[in-house]
Amino acid sequence: MPGEAIPRSDGTAPHFPAPGSETIVRLEERNIRADEAPVVAQAERIEETRRTDDPLGRIAGSLISSPTGFGRPPSPHRRRR
């Protein structure tokens, strides 16, 4: 029948009519974008975590090294009341 894909025995791809091949290309492009979406979202989550962790690390470091001793274990020489 006209417009049907005819399988070839020489290992080459069958010929599709123009509207069919355009549809297949669009579907493949959509599938590629759909596959990339979770990867992009994961990369954004990693970057957001990195941006959050940097200030938290600085805060924790400043508390540990502060003169008030926040975050330090109690001194064994210090008497408790």
CSV table of C-alpha atoms in Angstrom, one decimal:
chain,number,residue,atom,x,y,z
A,1,MET,CA,0.0,0.0,0.0
A,2,PRO,CA,1.3,3.5,-0.6
A,3,GLY,CA,2.7,5.3,2.4
A,4,GLU,CA,3.4,2.1,4.4
A,5,ALA,CA,6.9,1.4,5.7
A,6,ILE,CA,8.5,-1.5,3.8
A,7,PRO,CA,11.0,-3.5,5.8
A,8,ARG,CA,14.3,-4.0,4.0
A,9,SER,CA,16.6,-6.9,4.2
A,10,ASP,CA,19.8,-5.0,3.6
A,11,GLY,CA,19.9,-3.6,7.2
A,12,THR,CA,18.9,-0.1,6.4
A,13,ALA,CA,16.0,1.6,8.1
A,14,PRO,CA,12.6,1.5,6.5
A,15,HIS,CA,11.3,4.6,4.8
A,16,PHE,CA,8.4,6.3,6.6
A,17,PRO,CA,6.1,8.9,5.0
A,18,ALA,CA,6.9,12.5,6.0
A,19,PRO,CA,4.0,13.0,8.4
A,20,GLY,CA,4.8,9.7,10.2
A,21,SER,CA,8.5,10.4,10.5
A,22,GLU,CA,7.9,13.9,11.8
A,23,THR,CA,5.6,12.5,14.5
A,24,ILE,CA,8.2,9.9,15.4
A,25,VAL,CA,10.9,12.6,15.7
A,26,ARG,CA,8.7,14.8,17.9
A,27,LEU,CA,7.9,11.8,20.1
A,28,GLU,CA,11.6,11.0,20.5
A,29,GLU,CA,12.5,14.6,21.3
A,30,ARG,CA,9.8,14.7,23.9
A,31,ASN,CA,11.0,11.4,25.4
A,32,ILE,CA,14.6,12.8,25.6
A,33,ARG,CA,13.3,16.0,27.3
A,34,ALA,CA,11.3,13.8,29.7
A,35,ASP,CA,14.4,11.8,30.5
A,36,GLU,CA,16.4,14.9,31.2
A,37,ALA,CA,13.9,16.6,33.5
A,38,PRO,CA,14.6,14.4,36.6
A,39,VAL,CA,18.4,14.9,36.0
A,40,VAL,CA,18.0,18.7,35.9
A,41,ALA,CA,15.8,18.7,39.0
A,42,GLN,CA,18.3,16.5,40.9
A,43,ALA,CA,21.1,18.9,39.9
A,44,GLU,CA,19.1,21.9,41.2
A,45,ARG,CA,18.4,20.1,44.5
A,46,ILE,CA,22.1,19.4,44.9
A,47,GLU,CA,23.0,23.0,44.2
A,48,GLU,CA,20.4,24.2,46.7
A,49,THR,CA,21.7,21.9,49.3
A,50,ARG,CA,25.2,23.1,48.7
A,51,ARG,CA,24.1,26.7,49.0
A,52,THR,CA,22.3,25.9,52.3
A,53,ASP,CA,25.2,23.8,53.8
A,54,ASP,CA,27.8,26.5,53.3
A,55,PRO,CA,26.3,29.1,55.7
A,56,LEU,CA,25.3,26.4,58.1
A,57,GLY,CA,28.8,25.1,58.2
A,58,ARG,CA,30.1,28.6,58.9
A,59,ILE,CA,27.5,29.1,61.7
A,60,ALA,CA,28.5,25.8,63.3
A,61,GLY,CA,32.2,26.6,63.1
A,62,SER,CA,31.7,30.0,64.6
A,63,LEU,CA,29.6,28.5,67.5
A,64,ILE,CA,32.3,26.0,68.2
A,65,SER,CA,35.1,28.5,68.2
A,66,SER,CA,33.2,31.3,70.0
A,67,PRO,CA,34.5,32.5,73.4
A,68,THR,CA,31.2,31.5,75.1
A,69,GLY,CA,32.0,27.9,74.4
A,70,PHE,CA,28.8,26.9,72.6
A,71,GLY,CA,29.2,23.5,71.1
A,72,ARG,CA,32.2,22.6,73.2
A,73,PRO,CA,32.1,19.7,75.7
A,74,PRO,CA,32.3,20.8,79.3
A,75,SER,CA,35.8,21.2,80.7
A,76,PRO,CA,36.7,18.4,83.1
A,77,HIS,CA,38.3,21.0,85.5
A,78,ARG,CA,35.1,23.1,85.7
A,79,ARG,CA,33.0,22.5,88.8
A,80,ARG,CA,29.3,22.0,88.4
A,81,ARG,CA,26.9,23.5,90.9
